[in-house]
Amino acid sequence: MTGGPGSTPLFLLALSGALSGARSRALGAYDGNASVSRACTPGFSAEGYTALVSPNIMEGQKLLKVKFTGCSSGARGIWYQTSNPDFKVGADGAVYTARTVRIPAKEAMFTVSAWGHETPEKWEAAVRLLVEETPLNQSQYGTGIQSRQSEQEQSQSSTLLPWRQHHSGLRRQKRDWVIPPVNVPENSRGPFPEHLVRIRSDKDRESMIRYSITGVGADQPPMEIFSIDPISGRMYVTRPLDREERSSYHLRAHAVDMNGNKVENPIDLSIYVIDMNDNRPEFSSPIFNGSVDEVSKPGTYVMTVTAHDADDINTSNGIVMYRIMAQSPQSPSQDMFVIHSETGVINTVAAGLDREKVQQYTVVIQATDMEGNLNHGLSNTATAIITVADVNDNPPEFTNKMFIGEVPENRIDVVVANLTVVDRDQPYTPNWNAVYKIISGDPAGHFTIKTDPVTNEGIVTVAKPVDYEMNKAFLLNVMVTNQAPLASGIQMSLQSTAAVTISITDVNEAPYFPNRNEPIRRLEGESPGRLLTTFSAVDPDRSMQQALRYSKLSDPANWLTINTTNGQVFTTGVLDRESSFVKDDVYQAKFLATDNGVPPASGTGTLLIQLIDINDNAPELLPKEAQICERPNGKGINITASDVDRKPSADPFVFELPSVPSSIRRNWTISRINSNYARLSLHIGYLESGMYEVPVIVTDSGNPPLYNTSVIKVKVCPCDDNGDCTSVGAVAAAGLGTGAIISILICIIILLSMVLLFVMWMKRREKERHTKQLLIDPEDDVRDNILKYDEEGGGEEDQDYDLSQLQQPETLDHVLNKVSGVRRVDERPVGAEPQYPIRPVIPHPGDIGDFITEGLRAADNDPTAPPYDSLLVFDYEGSGSTAGSVSSLNSSSSEEQDFDYLNDWGPRFKKLADMYGGGDED
């Protein structure tokens, strides 16, 4: 909209009066002091009001006043509201700012709606605020309120000028025109297309101008919502708008000449969809769940419910208020809860919540928009389920003040009594679970009380055995509490304590042997029949006066016996400390004591006998065998003595050689090394190789001392330079001569040869086994079914024949004298047989065909190959044989043959039976 340097561009925006019938939402006020006039036309005094304001307007500043006249009640009962939340209308029609407002454009426009409470019909008027550019004389414009009643004034009020024209001779500066936004109510009922504005350029006086619009809603999706008449510049909306779908549209208006040349710069045009109250509040959930502790104080937070309204939250259409519609049950009061109207927070408002009386409340919540106005707002409901949570406000109480129980003595983990309690709190929670405690009456801790998790009963059980002879009865003082502490202000009940009387019954107890930590000391070697000790038991049932009988339970060495009445223990064998049944010089035996009670009871006791050692074992000499060089070389044989007895009956030992025979001391000598060791060595300069038995006498230090003569087998052998026996010498010393050694070596060689021959024979046999493999499956081998027979005679009627034909000739002259080339084919050839190449035994698996062909050729060319009697010569047998004809064997016969009898001929005819028999086919 710029022209040349001296031109002034101008776009005119014409507002349609169609807005006066649309609905919008804003803040409102009620006027109840208007008079009622029956003969009047309801509506505003003017279709539009205009005021001149500054760009910045303070909160509460009065701008103008609208006047509305009603029919039924005049101005009484009239509600006002504006489409812009920045402005409010008082009950007297005064329009003022709701907050500090800054108007960035040259003009602001909104609508004021009015309606009566008796009819839903609405009337609207447009309010236009023009922003002043320069200080104006207040007397010139007055209050800025313009009432245009003439048609000319109304026409001027519907036209917006981009700037005011001054005729003082000053030149106007060139600038763009900012068109104020256009407000369009949503959900308009039409008719469509509905006229919105008119766009006109002041250059249309000079030439034809064509107008167009672009942007979302025009030529961009969603398209064709807005349209414009290209000639007149009138802009229309083609269908109802939905603010919840899109709240504003930003278009650009274009002006071009008939040739398409731009006449003016594009103008930005904003279209705002005015919100209507067409959406109910929607709760985030149809059912809300909350909880509150019982005995809560008033004002305790319970829960929060939320609802959302899809309408504009900056207007009353989207402002939701909450209230409680109903409460069930209404106990102890019908108003137990309150809800904050704006936040939806639910709190308790009354005392008396008791879960034991009311466990759950159902509260119906209503959410209403239009700031909770039930007459004009839309509402929705939801249900709040409030559960009264349990607190420990009821202490557990015993059902009885006294409980009685009984238990046998010396028993453990036995139930004595069941303590029952009642608790009105929530079952199976810490507020209900009982905890039992014994306050007094059981200082030794014989009893304990466990809680049954299902019944909540207290189970009194025995933790330690009770002795009837010590305690015949108990009186316990028991207290019960909960796992959770009692709520504040709740006191323990007198019924939370009770007494438990427990009687102990006497039973026949087993006798016992007093503990003997120290064993009795006795010398080993005690002779049989000696009294060792009296091993008696004690019967704990002192009041029963029962008799005890003793018996032996365990005596590993069978050394002891016990008197059955008084418990005296006697020996039946010699006690030996060195026995394998004695461990660490202590022998153990177990005895049994049984009373004569009903039923009888018995107890065991262990008798420990510590055996004192005596010198009853002679020492033994080690080693039993040794070797030594045939010449003294400073080395000898170290020998040692051992004695199963202990000191002082054992070492030090005395080693000596016997005097008889005299050769012992002549050839050998012995010297003592220490108390346990001695050295045996040669006494002469040379001793022939061989085995020698050297007796050595060893004596212990007992009182009296014991000795033992041990024989050591000494091997005397020649030695090398290091003083060690040579191998040959060692063998010789062992008593084997040279002949014996040679015999042993020969036997070893023969044995190895036999093993080698056996291995070679096994390999040869394995090789032959591999070379004799059959070419066919053994099951299919029928060679054992072909039998060889000698020549037979003629038939039954052939009685005249020469038997010599069937006999083997005694000489071969008649055969050898036959003409060459003439011979019987049933005779075995006589003479030198031709040599044929040996057929291979094992064919190559891949050359089996050649192998068969070669074998067939060799068999055909070998006259000696069986069967050489395949052609036999018989004399005439005659006719009329009783055997009958064999023509039935002709396979060409059409008659059905029955070969089932072949199955009865045995396994040799199994193949024929399978081929011709009537058996079942596989």
Short mmCIF file of N, CA, C and O in Angstrom, two decimals, residues 226-289:
data_model
loop_
_atom_site.label_atom_id
_atom_site.label_comp_id
_atom_site.label_asym_id
_atom_site.label_seq_id
_atom_site.Cartn_x
_atom_site.Cartn_y
_atom_site.Cartn_z
N PHE A 226 -11.87 -19.45 4.24
CA PHE A 226 -12.14 -18.03 3.98
C PHE A 226 -12.05 -17.80 2.47
O PHE A 226 -11.21 -18.41 1.79
N SER A 227 -12.91 -16.90 1.98
CA SER A 227 -12.90 -16.54 0.56
C SER A 227 -13.08 -15.03 0.45
O SER A 227 -13.51 -14.36 1.40
N ILE A 228 -12.73 -14.51 -0.70
CA ILE A 228 -12.82 -13.07 -0.93
C ILE A 228 -13.35 -12.83 -2.34
O ILE A 228 -13.02 -13.56 -3.29
N ASP A 229 -14.20 -11.84 -2.46
CA ASP A 229 -14.69 -11.41 -3.77
C ASP A 229 -13.59 -10.60 -4.43
O ASP A 229 -13.18 -9.56 -3.90
N PRO A 230 -13.03 -11.05 -5.54
CA PRO A 230 -11.88 -10.34 -6.13
C PRO A 230 -12.23 -8.93 -6.63
O PRO A 230 -11.33 -8.11 -6.77
N ILE A 231 -13.50 -8.64 -6.86
CA ILE A 231 -13.85 -7.33 -7.39
C ILE A 231 -14.17 -6.36 -6.27
O ILE A 231 -13.59 -5.28 -6.17
N SER A 232 -15.07 -6.83 -5.34
CA SER A 232 -15.49 -5.91 -4.29
C SER A 232 -14.57 -5.94 -3.08
O SER A 232 -14.60 -5.02 -2.26
N GLY A 233 -13.78 -7.01 -2.91
CA GLY A 233 -12.90 -7.13 -1.75
C GLY A 233 -13.60 -7.60 -0.50
O GLY A 233 -13.04 -7.53 0.60
N ARG A 234 -14.83 -8.09 -0.63
CA ARG A 234 -15.54 -8.59 0.54
C ARG A 234 -15.03 -10.02 0.89
O ARG A 234 -14.98 -10.88 0.03
N MET A 235 -14.72 -10.17 2.17
CA MET A 235 -14.16 -11.44 2.65
C MET A 235 -15.22 -12.18 3.46
O MET A 235 -15.96 -11.58 4.25
N TYR A 236 -15.31 -13.50 3.21
CA TYR A 236 -16.35 -14.32 3.83
C TYR A 236 -15.71 -15.52 4.55
O TYR A 236 -14.61 -15.95 4.24
N VAL A 237 -16.47 -16.05 5.52
CA VAL A 237 -16.16 -17.35 6.12
C VAL A 237 -17.18 -18.33 5.59
O VAL A 237 -18.38 -18.04 5.54
N THR A 238 -16.72 -19.51 5.17
CA THR A 238 -17.59 -20.42 4.40
C THR A 238 -18.22 -21.51 5.26
O THR A 238 -19.11 -22.22 4.78
N ARG A 239 -17.76 -21.71 6.48
CA ARG A 239 -18.35 -22.75 7.34
C ARG A 239 -18.07 -22.41 8.80
O ARG A 239 -17.24 -21.54 9.09
N PRO A 240 -18.75 -23.08 9.71
CA PRO A 240 -18.52 -22.78 11.13
C PRO A 240 -17.08 -23.07 11.53
O PRO A 240 -16.46 -24.02 11.04
N LEU A 241 -16.56 -22.28 12.44
CA LEU A 241 -15.20 -22.45 12.96
C LEU A 241 -15.25 -23.09 14.34
O LEU A 241 -16.24 -22.95 15.07
N ASP A 242 -14.18 -23.77 14.67
CA ASP A 242 -14.05 -24.43 15.98
C ASP A 242 -12.77 -23.94 16.64
O ASP A 242 -11.67 -24.23 16.14
N ARG A 243 -12.92 -23.19 17.72
CA ARG A 243 -11.73 -22.65 18.37
C ARG A 243 -10.85 -23.75 18.95
O ARG A 243 -9.63 -23.60 19.01
N GLU A 244 -11.45 -24.85 19.40
CA GLU A 244 -10.66 -25.92 19.97
C GLU A 244 -9.85 -26.64 18.89
O GLU A 244 -8.85 -27.30 19.20
N GLU A 245 -10.29 -26.48 17.62
CA GLU A 245 -9.50 -27.06 16.53
C GLU A 245 -8.42 -26.09 16.08
O GLU A 245 -7.27 -26.50 15.85
N ARG A 246 -8.75 -24.80 15.97
CA ARG A 246 -7.76 -23.77 15.62
C ARG A 246 -8.31 -22.45 16.14
O ARG A 246 -9.43 -22.05 15.84
N SER A 247 -7.47 -21.76 16.91
CA SER A 247 -7.95 -20.55 17.59
C SER A 247 -7.72 -19.27 16.78
O SER A 247 -8.32 -18.24 17.08
N SER A 248 -6.86 -19.31 15.77
CA SER A 248 -6.61 -18.08 15.00
C SER A 248 -6.12 -18.45 13.61
O SER A 248 -5.56 -19.54 13.40
N TYR A 249 -6.30 -17.51 12.69
CA TYR A 249 -5.83 -17.65 11.32
C TYR A 249 -5.12 -16.36 10.95
O TYR A 249 -5.60 -15.25 11.29
N HIS A 250 -4.01 -16.49 10.26
CA HIS A 250 -3.23 -15.33 9.84
C HIS A 250 -3.11 -15.35 8.31
O HIS A 250 -2.42 -16.22 7.75
N LEU A 251 -3.80 -14.39 7.69
CA LEU A 251 -3.85 -14.32 6.24
C LEU A 251 -3.14 -13.06 5.74
O LEU A 251 -2.80 -12.16 6.52
N ARG A 252 -2.93 -13.05 4.45
CA ARG A 252 -2.36 -11.86 3.80
C ARG A 252 -3.30 -11.46 2.65
O ARG A 252 -3.69 -12.30 1.82
N ALA A 253 -3.62 -10.17 2.60
CA ALA A 253 -4.49 -9.63 1.56
C ALA A 253 -3.62 -8.99 0.48
O ALA A 253 -2.65 -8.27 0.78
N HIS A 254 -3.96 -9.25 -0.78
CA HIS A 254 -3.19 -8.76 -1.91
C HIS A 254 -4.11 -7.94 -2.82
O HIS A 254 -5.30 -8.26 -2.98
N ALA A 255 -3.53 -6.89 -3.44
CA ALA A 255 -4.25 -6.05 -4.41
C ALA A 255 -3.39 -5.90 -5.65
O ALA A 255 -2.24 -5.45 -5.57
N VAL A 256 -3.92 -6.31 -6.81
CA VAL A 256 -3.19 -6.22 -8.08
C VAL A 256 -4.14 -5.62 -9.11
O VAL A 256 -5.38 -5.61 -8.93
N ASP A 257 -3.56 -5.08 -10.19
CA ASP A 257 -4.39 -4.53 -11.26
C ASP A 257 -4.82 -5.66 -12.17
O ASP A 257 -4.53 -6.85 -11.92
N MET A 258 -5.48 -5.33 -13.24
CA MET A 258 -6.01 -6.34 -14.14
C MET A 258 -4.92 -7.10 -14.86
O MET A 258 -5.16 -8.19 -15.38
N ASN A 259 -3.72 -6.51 -14.91
CA ASN A 259 -2.60 -7.18 -15.56
C ASN A 259 -1.78 -8.02 -14.59
O ASN A 259 -0.76 -8.58 -14.94
N GLY A 260 -2.20 -8.03 -13.35
CA GLY A 260 -1.49 -8.82 -12.35
C GLY A 260 -0.36 -8.07 -11.69
O GLY A 260 0.39 -8.66 -10.91
N ASN A 261 -0.25 -6.78 -11.95
CA ASN A 261 0.80 -6.00 -11.32
C ASN A 261 0.38 -5.58 -9.92
O ASN A 261 -0.78 -5.22 -9.68
N LYS A 262 1.34 -5.65 -9.00
CA LYS A 262 1.05 -5.31 -7.62
C LYS A 262 0.74 -3.82 -7.52
O LYS A 262 1.50 -2.98 -7.99
N VAL A 263 -0.37 -3.54 -6.89
CA VAL A 263 -0.78 -2.16 -6.70
C VAL A 263 -0.42 -1.71 -5.28
O VAL A 263 0.05 -0.58 -5.08
N GLU A 264 -0.64 -2.57 -4.31
CA GLU A 264 -0.34 -2.24 -2.92
C GLU A 264 0.51 -3.38 -2.33
O GLU A 264 0.52 -4.51 -2.83
N ASN A 265 1.24 -3.03 -1.26
CA ASN A 265 1.96 -4.07 -0.51
C ASN A 265 0.94 -4.98 0.19
O ASN A 265 -0.13 -4.51 0.61
N PRO A 266 1.24 -6.28 0.36
CA PRO A 266 0.31 -7.18 1.05
C PRO A 266 0.04 -6.72 2.48
O PRO A 266 0.89 -6.14 3.14
N ILE A 267 -1.18 -6.95 2.92
CA ILE A 267 -1.61 -6.56 4.27
C ILE A 267 -1.80 -7.84 5.09
O ILE A 267 -2.43 -8.80 4.64
N ASP A 268 -1.25 -7.84 6.34
CA ASP A 268 -1.44 -8.96 7.27
C ASP A 268 -2.80 -8.83 7.92
O ASP A 268 -3.15 -7.76 8.47
N LEU A 269 -3.54 -9.88 7.89
CA LEU A 269 -4.89 -9.89 8.44
C LEU A 269 -5.01 -11.07 9.40
O LEU A 269 -4.83 -12.22 9.01
N SER A 270 -5.27 -10.78 10.69
CA SER A 270 -5.40 -11.82 11.72
C SER A 270 -6.87 -12.00 12.05
O SER A 270 -7.59 -11.01 12.29
N ILE A 271 -7.29 -13.25 12.06
CA ILE A 271 -8.67 -13.58 12.38
C ILE A 271 -8.65 -14.48 13.61
O ILE A 271 -8.04 -15.57 13.59
N TYR A 272 -9.26 -14.03 14.68
CA TYR A 272 -9.31 -14.77 15.93
C TYR A 272 -10.70 -15.35 16.10
O TYR A 272 -11.72 -14.66 15.90
N VAL A 273 -10.71 -16.64 16.48
CA VAL A 273 -11.97 -17.33 16.70
C VAL A 273 -12.40 -17.09 18.14
O VAL A 273 -11.67 -17.45 19.08
N ILE A 274 -13.56 -16.48 18.29
CA ILE A 274 -14.06 -16.17 19.62
C ILE A 274 -14.64 -17.44 20.23
O ILE A 274 -15.43 -18.14 19.61
N ASP A 275 -14.18 -17.71 21.46
CA ASP A 275 -14.58 -18.95 22.12
C ASP A 275 -16.03 -18.88 22.55
O ASP A 275 -16.52 -17.85 23.03
N MET A 276 -16.72 -20.01 22.41
CA MET A 276 -18.08 -20.18 22.90
C MET A 276 -18.06 -21.34 23.89
O MET A 276 -17.22 -22.23 23.82
N ASN A 277 -18.95 -21.32 24.81
CA ASN A 277 -19.01 -22.36 25.83
C ASN A 277 -19.68 -23.59 25.24
O ASN A 277 -20.86 -23.87 25.49
N ASP A 278 -18.93 -24.35 24.47
CA ASP A 278 -19.47 -25.52 23.79
C ASP A 278 -18.82 -26.82 24.25
O ASP A 278 -19.00 -27.85 23.61
N ASN A 279 -18.07 -26.78 25.33
CA ASN A 279 -17.41 -27.99 25.84
C ASN A 279 -17.66 -28.12 27.33
O ASN A 279 -17.43 -27.16 28.10
N ARG A 280 -18.10 -29.28 27.71
CA ARG A 280 -18.28 -29.56 29.13
C ARG A 280 -16.92 -29.87 29.78
O ARG A 280 -16.01 -30.38 29.12
N PRO A 281 -16.80 -29.62 31.05
CA PRO A 281 -15.58 -30.06 31.75
C PRO A 281 -15.50 -31.59 31.73
O PRO A 281 -16.52 -32.27 31.88
N GLU A 282 -14.32 -32.09 31.53
CA GLU A 282 -14.08 -33.53 31.50
C GLU A 282 -13.12 -33.90 32.62
O GLU A 282 -12.03 -33.35 32.72
N PHE A 283 -13.55 -34.82 33.49
CA PHE A 283 -12.67 -35.29 34.57
C PHE A 283 -11.59 -36.20 33.98
O PHE A 283 -11.81 -36.90 32.98
N SER A 284 -10.44 -36.16 34.60
CA SER A 284 -9.34 -37.02 34.14
C SER A 284 -9.64 -38.48 34.35
O SER A 284 -9.03 -39.34 33.71
N SER A 285 -10.56 -38.81 35.22
CA SER A 285 -10.96 -40.19 35.45
C SER A 285 -12.40 -40.18 35.96
O SER A 285 -12.78 -39.28 36.73
N PRO A 286 -13.21 -41.15 35.56
CA PRO A 286 -14.58 -41.18 36.09
C PRO A 286 -14.64 -41.53 37.56
O PRO A 286 -15.59 -41.18 38.24
N ILE A 287 -13.63 -42.22 38.04
CA ILE A 287 -13.59 -42.63 39.45
C ILE A 287 -12.23 -42.25 40.01
O ILE A 287 -11.19 -42.60 39.43
N PHE A 288 -12.22 -41.55 41.12
CA PHE A 288 -11.00 -41.18 41.84
C PHE A 288 -10.96 -41.95 43.15
O PHE A 288 -11.99 -42.11 43.82
N ASN A 289 -9.79 -42.45 43.49
CA ASN A 289 -9.61 -43.21 44.72
C ASN A 289 -8.68 -42.46 45.65
O ASN A 289 -7.60 -42.00 45.23
#
